[in-house]
JSON list of C-alpha atoms and ligand atoms in Angstrom, two decimals:
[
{"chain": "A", "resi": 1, "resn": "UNK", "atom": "CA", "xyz": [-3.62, 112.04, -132.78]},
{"chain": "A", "resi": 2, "resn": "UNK", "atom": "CA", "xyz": [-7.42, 112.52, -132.76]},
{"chain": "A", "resi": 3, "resn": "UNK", "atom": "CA", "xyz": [-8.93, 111.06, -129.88]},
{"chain": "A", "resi": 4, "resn": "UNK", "atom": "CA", "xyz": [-11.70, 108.85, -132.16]},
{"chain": "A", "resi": 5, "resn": "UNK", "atom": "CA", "xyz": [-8.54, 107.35, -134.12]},
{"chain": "A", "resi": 6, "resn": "UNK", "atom": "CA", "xyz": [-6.54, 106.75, -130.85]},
{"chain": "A", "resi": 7, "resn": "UNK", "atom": "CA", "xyz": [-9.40, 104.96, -129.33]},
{"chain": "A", "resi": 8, "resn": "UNK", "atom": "CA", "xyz": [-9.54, 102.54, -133.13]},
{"chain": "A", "resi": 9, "resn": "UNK", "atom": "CA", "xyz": [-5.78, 102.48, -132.39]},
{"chain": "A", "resi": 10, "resn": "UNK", "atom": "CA", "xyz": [-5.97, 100.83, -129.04]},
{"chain": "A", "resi": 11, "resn": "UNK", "atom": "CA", "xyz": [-9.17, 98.73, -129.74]},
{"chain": "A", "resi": 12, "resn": "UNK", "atom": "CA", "xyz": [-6.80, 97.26, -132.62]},
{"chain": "A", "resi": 13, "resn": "UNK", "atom": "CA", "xyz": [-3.77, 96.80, -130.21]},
{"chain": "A", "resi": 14, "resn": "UNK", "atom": "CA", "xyz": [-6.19, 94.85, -127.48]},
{"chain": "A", "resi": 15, "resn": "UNK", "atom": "CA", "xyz": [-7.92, 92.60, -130.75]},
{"chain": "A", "resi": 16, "resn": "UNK", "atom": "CA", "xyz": [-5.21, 91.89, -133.30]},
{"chain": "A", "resi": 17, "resn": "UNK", "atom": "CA", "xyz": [-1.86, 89.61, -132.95]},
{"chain": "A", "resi": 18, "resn": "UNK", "atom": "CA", "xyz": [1.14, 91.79, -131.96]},
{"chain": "A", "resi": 19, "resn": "UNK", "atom": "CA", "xyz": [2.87, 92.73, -134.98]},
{"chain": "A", "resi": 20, "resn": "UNK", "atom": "CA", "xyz": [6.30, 90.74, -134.89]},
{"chain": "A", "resi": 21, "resn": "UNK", "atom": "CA", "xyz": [9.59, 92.94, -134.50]},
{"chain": "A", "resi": 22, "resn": "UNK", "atom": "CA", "xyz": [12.31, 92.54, -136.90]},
{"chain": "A", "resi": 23, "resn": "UNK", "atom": "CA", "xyz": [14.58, 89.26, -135.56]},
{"chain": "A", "resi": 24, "resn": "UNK", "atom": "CA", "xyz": [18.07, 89.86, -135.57]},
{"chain": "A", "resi": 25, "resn": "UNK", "atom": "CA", "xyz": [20.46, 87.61, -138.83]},
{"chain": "A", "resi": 26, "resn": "UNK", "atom": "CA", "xyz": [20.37, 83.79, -137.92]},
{"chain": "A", "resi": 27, "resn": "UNK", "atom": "CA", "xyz": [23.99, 83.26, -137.16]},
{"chain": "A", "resi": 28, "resn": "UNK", "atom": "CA", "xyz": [25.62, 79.93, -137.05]},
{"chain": "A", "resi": 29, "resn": "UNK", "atom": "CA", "xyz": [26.81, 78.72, -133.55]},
{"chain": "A", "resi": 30, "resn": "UNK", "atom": "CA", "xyz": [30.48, 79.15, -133.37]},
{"chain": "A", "resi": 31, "resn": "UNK", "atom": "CA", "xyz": [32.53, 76.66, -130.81]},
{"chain": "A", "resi": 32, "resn": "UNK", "atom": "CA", "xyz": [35.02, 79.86, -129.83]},
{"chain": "A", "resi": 33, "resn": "UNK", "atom": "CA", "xyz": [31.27, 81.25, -129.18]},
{"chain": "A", "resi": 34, "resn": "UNK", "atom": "CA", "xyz": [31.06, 79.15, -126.70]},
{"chain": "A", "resi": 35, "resn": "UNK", "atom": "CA", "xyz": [27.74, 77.52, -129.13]},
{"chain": "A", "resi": 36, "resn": "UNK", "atom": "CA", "xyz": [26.77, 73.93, -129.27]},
{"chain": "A", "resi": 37, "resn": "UNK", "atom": "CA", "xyz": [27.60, 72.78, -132.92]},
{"chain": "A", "resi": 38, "resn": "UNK", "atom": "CA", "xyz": [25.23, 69.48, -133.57]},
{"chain": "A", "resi": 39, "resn": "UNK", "atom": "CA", "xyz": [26.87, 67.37, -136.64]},
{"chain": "A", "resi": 40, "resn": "UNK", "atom": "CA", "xyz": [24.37, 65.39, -137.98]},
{"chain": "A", "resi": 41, "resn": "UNK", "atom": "CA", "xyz": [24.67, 61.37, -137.78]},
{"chain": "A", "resi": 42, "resn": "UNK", "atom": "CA", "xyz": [26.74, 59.70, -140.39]},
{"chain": "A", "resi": 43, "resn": "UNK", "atom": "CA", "xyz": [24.66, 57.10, -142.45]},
{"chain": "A", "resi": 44, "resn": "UNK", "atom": "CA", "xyz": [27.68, 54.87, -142.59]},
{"chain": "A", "resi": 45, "resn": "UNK", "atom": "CA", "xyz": [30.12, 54.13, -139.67]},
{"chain": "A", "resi": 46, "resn": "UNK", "atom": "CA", "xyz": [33.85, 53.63, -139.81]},
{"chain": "A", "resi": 47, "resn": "UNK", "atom": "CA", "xyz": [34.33, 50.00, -140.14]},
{"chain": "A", "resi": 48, "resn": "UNK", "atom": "CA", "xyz": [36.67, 47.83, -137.22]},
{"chain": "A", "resi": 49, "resn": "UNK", "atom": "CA", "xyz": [40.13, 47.76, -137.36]},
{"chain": "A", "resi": 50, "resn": "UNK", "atom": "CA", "xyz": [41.44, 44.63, -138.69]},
{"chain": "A", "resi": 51, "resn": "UNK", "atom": "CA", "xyz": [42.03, 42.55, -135.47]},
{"chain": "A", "resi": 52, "resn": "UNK", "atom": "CA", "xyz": [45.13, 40.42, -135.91]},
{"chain": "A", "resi": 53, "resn": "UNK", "atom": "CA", "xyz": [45.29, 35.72, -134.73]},
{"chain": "A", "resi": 54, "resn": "UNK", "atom": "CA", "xyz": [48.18, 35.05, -132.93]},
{"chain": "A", "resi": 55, "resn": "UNK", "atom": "CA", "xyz": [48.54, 31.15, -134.01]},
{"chain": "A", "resi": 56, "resn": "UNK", "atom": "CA", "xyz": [50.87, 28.76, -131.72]},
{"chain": "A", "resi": 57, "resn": "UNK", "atom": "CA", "xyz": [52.56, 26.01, -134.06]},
{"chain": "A", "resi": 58, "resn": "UNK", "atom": "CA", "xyz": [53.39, 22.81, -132.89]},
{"chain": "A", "resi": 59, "resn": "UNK", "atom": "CA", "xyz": [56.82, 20.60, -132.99]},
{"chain": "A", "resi": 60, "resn": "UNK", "atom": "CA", "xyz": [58.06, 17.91, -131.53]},
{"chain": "A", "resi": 61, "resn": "UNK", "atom": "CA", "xyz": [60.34, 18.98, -129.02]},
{"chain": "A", "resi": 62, "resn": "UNK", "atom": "CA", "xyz": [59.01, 21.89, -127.07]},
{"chain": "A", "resi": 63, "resn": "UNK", "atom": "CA", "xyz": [58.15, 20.38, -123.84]},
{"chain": "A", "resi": 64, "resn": "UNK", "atom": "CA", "xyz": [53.53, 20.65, -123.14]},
{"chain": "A", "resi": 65, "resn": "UNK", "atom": "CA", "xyz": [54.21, 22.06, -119.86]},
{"chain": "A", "resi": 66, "resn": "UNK", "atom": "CA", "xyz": [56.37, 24.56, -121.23]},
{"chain": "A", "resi": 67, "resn": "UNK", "atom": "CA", "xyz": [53.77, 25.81, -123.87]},
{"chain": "A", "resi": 68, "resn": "UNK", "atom": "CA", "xyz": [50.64, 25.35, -121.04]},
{"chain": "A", "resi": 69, "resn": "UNK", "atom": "CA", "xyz": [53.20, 28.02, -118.94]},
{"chain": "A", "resi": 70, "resn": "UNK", "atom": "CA", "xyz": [53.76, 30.55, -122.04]},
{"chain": "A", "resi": 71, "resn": "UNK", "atom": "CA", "xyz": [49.57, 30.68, -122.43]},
{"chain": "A", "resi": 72, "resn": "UNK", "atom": "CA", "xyz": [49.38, 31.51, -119.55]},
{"chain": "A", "resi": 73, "resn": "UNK", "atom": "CA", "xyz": [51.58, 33.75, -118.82]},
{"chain": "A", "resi": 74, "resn": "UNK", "atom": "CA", "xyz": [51.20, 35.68, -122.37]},
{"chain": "A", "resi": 75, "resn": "UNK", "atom": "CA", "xyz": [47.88, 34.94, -123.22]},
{"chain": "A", "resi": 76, "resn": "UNK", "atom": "CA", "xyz": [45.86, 35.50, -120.09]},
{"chain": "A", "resi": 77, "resn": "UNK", "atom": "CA", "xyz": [44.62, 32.25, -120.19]},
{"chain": "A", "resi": 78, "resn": "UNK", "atom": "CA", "xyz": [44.24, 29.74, -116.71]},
{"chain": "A", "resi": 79, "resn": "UNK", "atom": "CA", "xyz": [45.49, 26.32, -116.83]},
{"chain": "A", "resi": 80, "resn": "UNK", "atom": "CA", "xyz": [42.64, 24.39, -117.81]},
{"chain": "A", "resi": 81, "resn": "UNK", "atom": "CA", "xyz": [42.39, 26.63, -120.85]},
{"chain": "A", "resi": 82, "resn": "UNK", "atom": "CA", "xyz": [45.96, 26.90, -121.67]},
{"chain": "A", "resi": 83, "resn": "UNK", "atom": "CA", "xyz": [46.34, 23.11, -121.56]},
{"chain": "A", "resi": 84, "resn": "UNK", "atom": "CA", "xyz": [42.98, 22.77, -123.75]},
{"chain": "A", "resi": 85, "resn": "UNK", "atom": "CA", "xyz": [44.81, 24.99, -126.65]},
{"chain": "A", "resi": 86, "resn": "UNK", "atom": "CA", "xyz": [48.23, 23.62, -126.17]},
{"chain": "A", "resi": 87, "resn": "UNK", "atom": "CA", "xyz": [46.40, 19.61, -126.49]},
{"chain": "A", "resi": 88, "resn": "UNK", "atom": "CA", "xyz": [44.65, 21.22, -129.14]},
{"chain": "A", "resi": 89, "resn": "UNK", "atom": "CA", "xyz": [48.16, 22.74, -130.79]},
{"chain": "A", "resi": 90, "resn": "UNK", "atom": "CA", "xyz": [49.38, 19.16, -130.39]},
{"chain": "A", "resi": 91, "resn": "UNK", "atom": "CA", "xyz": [46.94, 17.37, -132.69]},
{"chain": "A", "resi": 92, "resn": "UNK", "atom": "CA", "xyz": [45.99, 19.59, -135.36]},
{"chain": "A", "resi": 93, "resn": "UNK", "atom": "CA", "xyz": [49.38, 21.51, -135.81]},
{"chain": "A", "resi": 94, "resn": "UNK", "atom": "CA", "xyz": [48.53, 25.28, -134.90]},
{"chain": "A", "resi": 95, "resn": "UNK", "atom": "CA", "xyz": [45.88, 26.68, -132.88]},
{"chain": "A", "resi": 96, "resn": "UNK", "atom": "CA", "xyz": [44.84, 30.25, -131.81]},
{"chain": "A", "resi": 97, "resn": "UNK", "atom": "CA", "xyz": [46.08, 31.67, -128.51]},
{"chain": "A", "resi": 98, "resn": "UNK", "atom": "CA", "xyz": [44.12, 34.88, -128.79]},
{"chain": "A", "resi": 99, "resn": "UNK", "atom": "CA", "xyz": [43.05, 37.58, -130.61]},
{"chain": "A", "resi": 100, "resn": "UNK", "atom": "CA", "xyz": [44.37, 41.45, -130.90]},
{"chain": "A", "resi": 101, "resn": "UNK", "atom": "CA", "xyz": [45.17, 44.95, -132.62]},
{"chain": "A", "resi": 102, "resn": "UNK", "atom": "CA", "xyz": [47.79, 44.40, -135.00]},
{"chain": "A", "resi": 103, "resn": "UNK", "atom": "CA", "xyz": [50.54, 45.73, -132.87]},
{"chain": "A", "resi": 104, "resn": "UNK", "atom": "CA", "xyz": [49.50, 43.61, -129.39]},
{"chain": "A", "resi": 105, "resn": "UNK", "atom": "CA", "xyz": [49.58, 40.74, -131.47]},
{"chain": "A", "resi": 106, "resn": "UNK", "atom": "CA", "xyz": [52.84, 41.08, -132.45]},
{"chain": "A", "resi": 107, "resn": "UNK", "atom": "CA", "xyz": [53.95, 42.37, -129.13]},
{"chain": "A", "resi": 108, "resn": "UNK", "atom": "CA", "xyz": [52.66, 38.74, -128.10]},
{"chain": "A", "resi": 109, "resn": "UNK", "atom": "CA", "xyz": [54.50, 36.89, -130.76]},
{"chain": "A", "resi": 110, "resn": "UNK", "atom": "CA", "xyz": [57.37, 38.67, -129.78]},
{"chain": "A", "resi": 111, "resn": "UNK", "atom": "CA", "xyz": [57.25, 37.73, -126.05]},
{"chain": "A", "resi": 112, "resn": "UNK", "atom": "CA", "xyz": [56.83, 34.23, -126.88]},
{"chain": "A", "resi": 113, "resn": "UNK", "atom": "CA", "xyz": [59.37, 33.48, -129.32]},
{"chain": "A", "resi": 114, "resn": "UNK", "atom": "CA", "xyz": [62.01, 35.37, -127.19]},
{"chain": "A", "resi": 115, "resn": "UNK", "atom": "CA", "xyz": [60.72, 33.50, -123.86]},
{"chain": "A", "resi": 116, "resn": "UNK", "atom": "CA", "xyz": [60.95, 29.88, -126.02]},
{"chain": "A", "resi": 117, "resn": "UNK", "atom": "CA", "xyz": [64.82, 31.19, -127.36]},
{"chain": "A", "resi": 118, "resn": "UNK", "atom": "CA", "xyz": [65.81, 31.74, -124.25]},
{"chain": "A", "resi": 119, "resn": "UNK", "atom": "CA", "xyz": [64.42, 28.32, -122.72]},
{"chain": "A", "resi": 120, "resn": "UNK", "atom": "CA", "xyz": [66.05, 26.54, -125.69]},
{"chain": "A", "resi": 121, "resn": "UNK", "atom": "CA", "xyz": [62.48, 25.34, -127.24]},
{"chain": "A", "resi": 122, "resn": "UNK", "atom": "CA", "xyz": [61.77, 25.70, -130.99]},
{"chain": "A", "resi": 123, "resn": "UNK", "atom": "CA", "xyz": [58.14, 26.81, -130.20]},
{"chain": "A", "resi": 124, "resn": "UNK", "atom": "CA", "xyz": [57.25, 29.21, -133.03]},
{"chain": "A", "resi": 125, "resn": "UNK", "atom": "CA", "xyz": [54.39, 31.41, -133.30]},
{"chain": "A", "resi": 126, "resn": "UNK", "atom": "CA", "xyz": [52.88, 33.75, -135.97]},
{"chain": "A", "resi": 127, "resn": "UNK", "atom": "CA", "xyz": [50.04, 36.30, -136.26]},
{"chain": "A", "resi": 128, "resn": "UNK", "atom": "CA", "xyz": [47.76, 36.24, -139.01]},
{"chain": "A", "resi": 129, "resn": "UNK", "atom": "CA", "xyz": [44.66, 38.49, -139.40]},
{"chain": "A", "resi": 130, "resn": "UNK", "atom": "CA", "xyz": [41.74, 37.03, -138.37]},
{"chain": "A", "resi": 131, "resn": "UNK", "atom": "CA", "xyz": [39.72, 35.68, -142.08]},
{"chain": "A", "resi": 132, "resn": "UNK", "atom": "CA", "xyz": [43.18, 34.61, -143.09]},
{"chain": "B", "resi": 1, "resn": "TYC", "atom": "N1", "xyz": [54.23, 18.42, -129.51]},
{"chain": "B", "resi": 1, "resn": "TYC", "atom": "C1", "xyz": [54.92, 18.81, -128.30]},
{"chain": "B", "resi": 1, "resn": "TYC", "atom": "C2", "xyz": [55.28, 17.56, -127.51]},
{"chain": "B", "resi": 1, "resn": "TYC", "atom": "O1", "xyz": [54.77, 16.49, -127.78]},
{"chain": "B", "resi": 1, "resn": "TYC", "atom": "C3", "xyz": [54.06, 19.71, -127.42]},
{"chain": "B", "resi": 1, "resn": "TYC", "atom": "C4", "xyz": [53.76, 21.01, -128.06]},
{"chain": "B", "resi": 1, "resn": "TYC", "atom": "C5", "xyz": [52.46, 21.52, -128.00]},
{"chain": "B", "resi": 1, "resn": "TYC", "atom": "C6", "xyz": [54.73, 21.77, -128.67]},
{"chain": "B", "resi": 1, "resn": "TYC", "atom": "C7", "xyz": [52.14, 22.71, -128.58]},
{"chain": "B", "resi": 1, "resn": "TYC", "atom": "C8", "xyz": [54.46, 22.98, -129.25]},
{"chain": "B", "resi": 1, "resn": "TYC", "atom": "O2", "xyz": [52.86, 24.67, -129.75]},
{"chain": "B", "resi": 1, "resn": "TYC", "atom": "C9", "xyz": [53.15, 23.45, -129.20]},
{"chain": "B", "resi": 1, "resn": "TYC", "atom": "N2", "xyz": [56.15, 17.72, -126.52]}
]
């Protein structure tokens, strides 16, 4: 190269932005890559799973120590709130001993109607989901 047009050539290289190389094809991060794959938000979110009332029915035999015991023991409840829901059972009929996935609830129901059969009580119980 002549020396005058080497000289323009380097005077260029010192004044002007660096001409960019060619990049390399965007690629898409790949998980087996080992790349971090960002999903973008959904708008809408996956709505609760229907949560299931397990509801304590009153009679007239079942003794109110017996059911205060059962809340208790089933329901995770103390004594001053067992005995509040069992009164509570007492005057209106039915009342709700707690609140659970379908399958706990029924697990509960299940534990408390075998417990009552085997005490010789009639206490019945249901679960109902909750908006019934
Ligand atoms: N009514 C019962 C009684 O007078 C007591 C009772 C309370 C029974 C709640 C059932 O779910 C019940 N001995």
């Amino acid at each position: 190269m002549h020396s005058d047009a080497l000289i323009a050539r380097i005077k260029s290289m010192a004044t002007q932005n660096p001409i960019k190389p060619p990049q390399p094809p965007q690629t898409v991060p790949d998980r087996d890559a080992g790349g971090t794959v960002v999903l973008e938000r959904r708008t809408q979110k996956v709505a609760p799973p229907q949560m299931y009332q397990v509801v304590m029915l009153n009679d007239d035999y079942t003794p109110m120590e017996f059911v205060v015991v059962v809340i208790q023991e089933f329901f995770g409840k103390d004594m001053e709130a067992a005995t509040q829901i069992m009164l509570k059972i007492h005057l209106d009929g039915k009342g709700v001993c707690g609140v659970y996935s379908k399958d706990v609830a029924a697990t509960k129901v299940d534990q408390v109607l075998e417990a009552a059969h085997k005490a010789g009580h009639p206490l019945k119980c249901i679960s109902e989901p909750v908006d019934f």
